[in-house]
CSV table of C-alpha atoms and ligand atoms in Angstrom, one decimal:
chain,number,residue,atom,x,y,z
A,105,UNK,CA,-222.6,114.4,47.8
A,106,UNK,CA,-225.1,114.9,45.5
A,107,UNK,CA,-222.4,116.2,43.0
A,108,UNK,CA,-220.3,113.0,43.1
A,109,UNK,CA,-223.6,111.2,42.1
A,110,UNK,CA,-223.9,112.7,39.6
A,111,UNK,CA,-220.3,111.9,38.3
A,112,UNK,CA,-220.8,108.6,38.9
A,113,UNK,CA,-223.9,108.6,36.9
A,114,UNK,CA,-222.0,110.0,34.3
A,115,UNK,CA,-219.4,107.5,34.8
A,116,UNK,CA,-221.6,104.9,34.4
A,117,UNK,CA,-224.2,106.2,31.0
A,118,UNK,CA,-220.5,106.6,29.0
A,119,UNK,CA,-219.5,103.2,30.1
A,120,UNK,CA,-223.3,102.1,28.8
A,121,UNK,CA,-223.0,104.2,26.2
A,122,UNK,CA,-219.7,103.1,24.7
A,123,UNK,CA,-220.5,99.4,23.6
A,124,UNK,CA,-223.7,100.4,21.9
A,125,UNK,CA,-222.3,103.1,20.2
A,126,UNK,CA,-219.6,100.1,18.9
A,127,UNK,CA,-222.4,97.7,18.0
A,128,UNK,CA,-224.4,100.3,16.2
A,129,UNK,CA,-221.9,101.0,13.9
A,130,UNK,CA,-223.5,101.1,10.6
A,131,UNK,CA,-222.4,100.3,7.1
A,132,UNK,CA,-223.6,102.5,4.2
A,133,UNK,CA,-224.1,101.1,0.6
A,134,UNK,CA,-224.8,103.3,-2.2
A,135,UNK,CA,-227.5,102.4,-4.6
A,136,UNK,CA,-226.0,101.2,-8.4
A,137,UNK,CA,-228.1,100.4,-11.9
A,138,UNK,CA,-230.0,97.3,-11.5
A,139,UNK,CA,-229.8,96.8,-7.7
A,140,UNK,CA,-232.7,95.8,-5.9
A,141,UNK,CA,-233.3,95.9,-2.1
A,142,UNK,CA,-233.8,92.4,-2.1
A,143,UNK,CA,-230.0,91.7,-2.9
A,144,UNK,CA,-228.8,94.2,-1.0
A,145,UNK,CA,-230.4,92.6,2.1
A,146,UNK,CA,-229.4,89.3,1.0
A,147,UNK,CA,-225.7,90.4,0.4
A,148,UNK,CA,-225.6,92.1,4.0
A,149,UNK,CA,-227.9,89.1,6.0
A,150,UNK,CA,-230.4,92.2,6.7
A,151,UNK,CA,-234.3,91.8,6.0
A,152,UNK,CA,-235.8,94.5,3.2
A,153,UNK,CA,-237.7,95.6,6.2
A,154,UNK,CA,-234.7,96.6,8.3
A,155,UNK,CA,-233.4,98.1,5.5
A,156,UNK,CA,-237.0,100.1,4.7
A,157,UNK,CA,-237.0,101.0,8.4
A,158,UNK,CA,-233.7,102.5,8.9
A,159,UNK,CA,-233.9,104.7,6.0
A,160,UNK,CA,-237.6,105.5,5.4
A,161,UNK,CA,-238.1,104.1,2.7
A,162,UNK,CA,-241.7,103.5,1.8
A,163,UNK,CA,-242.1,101.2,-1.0
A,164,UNK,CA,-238.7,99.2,-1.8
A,165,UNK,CA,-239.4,99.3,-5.5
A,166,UNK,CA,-238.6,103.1,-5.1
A,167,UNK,CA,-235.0,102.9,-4.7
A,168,UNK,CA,-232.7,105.3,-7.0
A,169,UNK,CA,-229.6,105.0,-8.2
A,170,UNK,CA,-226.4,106.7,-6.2
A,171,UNK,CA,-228.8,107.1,-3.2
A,172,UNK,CA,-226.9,105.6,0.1
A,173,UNK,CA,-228.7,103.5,2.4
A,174,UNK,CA,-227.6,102.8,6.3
A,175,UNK,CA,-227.5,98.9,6.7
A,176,UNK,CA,-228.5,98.2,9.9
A,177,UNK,CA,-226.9,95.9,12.3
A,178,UNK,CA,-227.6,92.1,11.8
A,179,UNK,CA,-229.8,90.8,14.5
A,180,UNK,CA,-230.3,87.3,14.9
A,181,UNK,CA,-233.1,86.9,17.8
A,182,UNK,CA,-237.0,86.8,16.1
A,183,UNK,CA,-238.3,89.9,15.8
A,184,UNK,CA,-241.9,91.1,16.1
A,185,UNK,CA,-243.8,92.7,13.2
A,186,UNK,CA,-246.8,94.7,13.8
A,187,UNK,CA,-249.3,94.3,10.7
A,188,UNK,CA,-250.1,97.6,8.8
A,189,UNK,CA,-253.0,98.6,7.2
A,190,UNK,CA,-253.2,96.9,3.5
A,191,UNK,CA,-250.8,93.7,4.6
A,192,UNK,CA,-251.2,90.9,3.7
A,193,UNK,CA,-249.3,87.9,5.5
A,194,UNK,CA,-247.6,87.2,1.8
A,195,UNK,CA,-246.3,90.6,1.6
A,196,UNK,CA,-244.8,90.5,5.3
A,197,UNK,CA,-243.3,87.1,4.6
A,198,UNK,CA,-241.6,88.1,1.2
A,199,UNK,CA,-240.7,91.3,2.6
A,200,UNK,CA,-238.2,89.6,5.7
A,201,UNK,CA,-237.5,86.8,2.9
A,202,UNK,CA,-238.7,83.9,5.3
A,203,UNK,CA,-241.4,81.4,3.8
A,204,UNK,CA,-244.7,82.3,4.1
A,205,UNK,CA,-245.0,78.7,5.9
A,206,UNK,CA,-243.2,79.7,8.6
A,207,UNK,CA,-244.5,82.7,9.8
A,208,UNK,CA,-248.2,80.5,9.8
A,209,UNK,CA,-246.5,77.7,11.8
A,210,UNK,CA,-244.5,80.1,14.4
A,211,UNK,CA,-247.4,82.3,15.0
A,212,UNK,CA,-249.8,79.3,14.9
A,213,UNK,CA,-252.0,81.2,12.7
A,214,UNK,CA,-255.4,79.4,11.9
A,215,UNK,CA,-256.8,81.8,8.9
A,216,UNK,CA,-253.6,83.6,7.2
A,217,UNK,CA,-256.7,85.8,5.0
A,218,UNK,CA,-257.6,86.7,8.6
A,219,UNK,CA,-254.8,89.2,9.9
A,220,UNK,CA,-255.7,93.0,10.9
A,221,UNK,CA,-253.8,96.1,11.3
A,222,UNK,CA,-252.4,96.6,14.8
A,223,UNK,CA,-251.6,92.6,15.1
A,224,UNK,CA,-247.9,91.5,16.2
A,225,UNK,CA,-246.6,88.9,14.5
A,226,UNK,CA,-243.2,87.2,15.3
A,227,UNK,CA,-240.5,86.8,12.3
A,228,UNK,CA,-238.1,84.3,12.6
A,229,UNK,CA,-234.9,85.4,12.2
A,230,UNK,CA,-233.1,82.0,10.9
A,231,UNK,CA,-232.8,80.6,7.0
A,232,UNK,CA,-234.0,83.4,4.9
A,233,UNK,CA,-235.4,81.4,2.1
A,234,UNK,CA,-235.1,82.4,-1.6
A,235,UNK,CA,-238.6,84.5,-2.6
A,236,UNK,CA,-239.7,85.4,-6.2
A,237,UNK,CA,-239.0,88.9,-7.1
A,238,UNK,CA,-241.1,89.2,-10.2
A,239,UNK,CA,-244.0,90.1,-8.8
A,240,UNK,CA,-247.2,91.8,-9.7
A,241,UNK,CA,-247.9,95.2,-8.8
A,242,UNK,CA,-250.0,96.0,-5.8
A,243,UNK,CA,-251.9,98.9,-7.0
A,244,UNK,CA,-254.0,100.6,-4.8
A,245,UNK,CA,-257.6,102.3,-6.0
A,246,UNK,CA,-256.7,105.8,-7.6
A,247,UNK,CA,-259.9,107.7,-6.4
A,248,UNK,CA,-263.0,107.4,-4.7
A,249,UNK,CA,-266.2,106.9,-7.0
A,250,UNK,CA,-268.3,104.9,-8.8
A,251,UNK,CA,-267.4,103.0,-11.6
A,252,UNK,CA,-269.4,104.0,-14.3
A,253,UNK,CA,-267.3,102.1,-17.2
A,254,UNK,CA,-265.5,98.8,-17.4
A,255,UNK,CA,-262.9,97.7,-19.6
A,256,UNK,CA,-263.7,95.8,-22.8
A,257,UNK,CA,-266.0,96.7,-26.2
A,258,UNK,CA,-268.0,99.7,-25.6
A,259,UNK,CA,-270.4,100.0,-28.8
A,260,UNK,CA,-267.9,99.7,-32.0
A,261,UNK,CA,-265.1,100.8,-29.7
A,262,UNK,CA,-263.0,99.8,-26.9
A,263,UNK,CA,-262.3,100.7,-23.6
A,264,UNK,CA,-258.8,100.8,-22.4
A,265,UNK,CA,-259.2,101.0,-18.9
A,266,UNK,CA,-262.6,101.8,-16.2
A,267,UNK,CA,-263.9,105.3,-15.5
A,268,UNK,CA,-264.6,105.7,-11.8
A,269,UNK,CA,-267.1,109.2,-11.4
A,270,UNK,CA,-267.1,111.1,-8.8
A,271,UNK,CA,-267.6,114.9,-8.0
A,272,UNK,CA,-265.4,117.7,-9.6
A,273,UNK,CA,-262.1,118.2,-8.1
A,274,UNK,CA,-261.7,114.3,-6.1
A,275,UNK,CA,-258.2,113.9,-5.8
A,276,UNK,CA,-256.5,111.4,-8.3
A,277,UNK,CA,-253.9,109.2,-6.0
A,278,UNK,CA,-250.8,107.1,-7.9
A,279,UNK,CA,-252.0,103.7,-7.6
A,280,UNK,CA,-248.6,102.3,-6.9
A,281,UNK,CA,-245.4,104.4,-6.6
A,282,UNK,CA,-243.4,105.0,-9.8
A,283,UNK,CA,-241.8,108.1,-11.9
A,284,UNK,CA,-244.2,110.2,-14.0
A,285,UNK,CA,-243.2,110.2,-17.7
A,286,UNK,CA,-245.8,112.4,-18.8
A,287,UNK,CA,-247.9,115.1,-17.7
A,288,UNK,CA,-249.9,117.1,-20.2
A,289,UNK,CA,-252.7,117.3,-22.6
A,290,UNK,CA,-253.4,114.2,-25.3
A,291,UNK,CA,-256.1,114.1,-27.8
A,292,UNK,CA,-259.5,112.5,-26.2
A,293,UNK,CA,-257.6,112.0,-22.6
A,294,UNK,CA,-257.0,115.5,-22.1
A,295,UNK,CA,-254.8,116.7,-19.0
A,296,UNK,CA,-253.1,113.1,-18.8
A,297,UNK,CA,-250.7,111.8,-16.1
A,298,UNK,CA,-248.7,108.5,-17.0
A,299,UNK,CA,-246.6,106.9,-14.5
A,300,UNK,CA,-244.2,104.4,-14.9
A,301,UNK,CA,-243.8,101.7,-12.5
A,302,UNK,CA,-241.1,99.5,-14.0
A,303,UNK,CA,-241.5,95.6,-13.9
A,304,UNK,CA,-243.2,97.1,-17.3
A,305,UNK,CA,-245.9,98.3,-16.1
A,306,UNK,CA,-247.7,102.0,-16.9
A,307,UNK,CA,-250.8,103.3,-15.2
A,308,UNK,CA,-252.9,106.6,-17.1
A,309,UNK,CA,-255.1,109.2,-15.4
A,310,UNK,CA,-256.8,110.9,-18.2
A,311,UNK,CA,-260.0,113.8,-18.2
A,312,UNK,CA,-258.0,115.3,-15.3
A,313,UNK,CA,-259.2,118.8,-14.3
A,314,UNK,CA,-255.6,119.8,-13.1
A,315,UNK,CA,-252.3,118.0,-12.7
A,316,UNK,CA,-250.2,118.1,-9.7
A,317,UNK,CA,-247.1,116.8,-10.3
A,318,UNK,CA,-244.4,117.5,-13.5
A,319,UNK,CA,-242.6,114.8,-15.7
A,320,UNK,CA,-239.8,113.1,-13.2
A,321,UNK,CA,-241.5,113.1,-10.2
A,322,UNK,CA,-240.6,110.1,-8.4
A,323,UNK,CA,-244.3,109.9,-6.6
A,324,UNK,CA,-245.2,107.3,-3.8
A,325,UNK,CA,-248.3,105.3,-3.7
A,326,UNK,CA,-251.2,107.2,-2.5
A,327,UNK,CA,-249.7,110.6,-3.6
A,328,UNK,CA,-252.5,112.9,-4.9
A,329,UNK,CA,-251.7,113.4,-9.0
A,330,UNK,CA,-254.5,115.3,-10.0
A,331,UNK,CA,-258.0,116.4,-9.3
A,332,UNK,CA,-261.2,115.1,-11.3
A,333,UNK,CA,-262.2,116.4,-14.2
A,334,UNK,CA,-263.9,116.5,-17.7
A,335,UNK,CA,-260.9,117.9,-20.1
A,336,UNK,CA,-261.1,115.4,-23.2
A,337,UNK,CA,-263.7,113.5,-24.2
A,338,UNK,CA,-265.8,113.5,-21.0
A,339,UNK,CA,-269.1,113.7,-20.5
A,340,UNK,CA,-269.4,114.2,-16.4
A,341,UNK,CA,-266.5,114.1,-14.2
A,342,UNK,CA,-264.0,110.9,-13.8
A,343,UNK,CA,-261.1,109.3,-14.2
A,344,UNK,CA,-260.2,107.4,-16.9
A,345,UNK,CA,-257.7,104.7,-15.6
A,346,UNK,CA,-255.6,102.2,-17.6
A,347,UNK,CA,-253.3,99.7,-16.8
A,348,UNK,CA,-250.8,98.6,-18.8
A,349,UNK,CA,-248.4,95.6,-19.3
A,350,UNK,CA,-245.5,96.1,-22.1
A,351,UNK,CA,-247.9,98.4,-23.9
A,352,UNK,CA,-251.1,96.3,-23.9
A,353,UNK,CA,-253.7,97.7,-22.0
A,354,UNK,CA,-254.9,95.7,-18.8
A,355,UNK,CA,-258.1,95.0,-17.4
A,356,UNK,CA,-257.5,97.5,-14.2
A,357,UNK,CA,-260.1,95.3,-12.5
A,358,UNK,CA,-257.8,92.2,-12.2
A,359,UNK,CA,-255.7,94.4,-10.6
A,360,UNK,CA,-257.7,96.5,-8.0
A,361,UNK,CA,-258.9,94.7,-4.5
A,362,UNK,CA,-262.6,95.3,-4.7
B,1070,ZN,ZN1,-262.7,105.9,-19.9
């Protein structure tokens, strides 16, 4: 008795189990030159954050060439998206490429500056709407500290970038994902990551007491780089951050969240 039960269980979890497996039949695209996950969502009817989701990806400007992605099924019913830490209602809404208009109005949200982590907010799945790509970058602070420099004229000098101070050896995190194209020693910055973050944009992490990464790394946001130092010209230990745009050093501080 309790054998033909269990047959008929059987029975029943492959006849479940068939139709999904059929609907959750993936595609695969593989990543070419000058594709950006943007378009590939667009040309499949996916959102980026599918797409992010079902492969793990972590920042969707870290996507390289002749790496295959799983495209996950289309859905069409709203979905629900649960706000990280760091989100802003902007990045949500350009991420499932639906206004940011909408997701206020569906969600009836009063204060769109007031959302916290943990929060569910429901993404309308109809009329993906066409979002500007070109964004700025959304770098993230690269160590704890004080700052004890700003950008701008410094006596008869200049200051490329901030120095934020803090005790020997505080890790140095990427401020935004990108590929590290150098990692060394340079005159005055001594040990000296740079990373490049495309969209023309280079971030440095000079007077570095010891690197952690090589030239090539591919290194996410967050990643600890390097540890504090005073190789250079240093006086105490920090890091000496710049930010810069097609060469020309930024003012890191219009790019930081305080
Ligand atoms: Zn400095």
């Amino acid at each position: 008795m309790a054998k033909n039960i269990f047959y008929y269980f059987v029975l029943l979890l492959a006849l479940l189990l068939y139709p999904i497996n059929y609907v959750s039949a993936h595609d695969y695209y593989t990543i070419r030159k000058g594709d950006t996950l943007i378009h590939i969502a667009r040309n499949f009817q996916v959102s980026v954050q599918e797409i992010m989701a079902a492969n793990n990806i972590k920042n969707p400007d870290c996507i390289l060439i002749g790496q295959q992605v799983v495209i996950p099924n289309q859905k069409k019913e709203n979905q629900t998206h649960v706000v990280g830490r760091g989100e802003t209602l902007s990045h949500i809404a350009k991420g499932y490429q639906i206004s940011l208009a909408e997701i206020i109005r569906i969600n009836q949200i009063k204060n769109p500056d007031l959302i916290y982590p943990g929060q569910k907010i429901v993404i309308p799945s109809n009329n993906p709407v066409n979002i500007q790509e070109d964004s700025e970058p959304n770098f993230i602070w690269p160590a704890e500290g004080w700052i004890s420099s700003y950008f701008g004229k410094r006596g008869d000098n200049f200051h490329f970038g901030i120095d934020v101070a803090n005790e020997i050896g505080t890790p140095i995190m990427a401020a935004e994902c990108g590929e590290v194209i150098f990692c060394g020693t340079a005159s005055g910055y001594g040990k000296l990551i740079i990373i490049d973050h495309s969209k023309e944009y280079l971030t440095y992490y000079a007077h570095n007491l010891k690197n952690n990464v090589k030239e090539g790394d591919v290194v996410f946001q967050g990643q600890i780089i390097a540890f504090m130092g005073t190789t250079g010209n240093a006086t105490g230990p920090h890091l000496h951050f710049e930010v810069r745009k097609n060469g020309v050093p930024q003012d890191p501080m219009d790019f930081l969240h305080q």
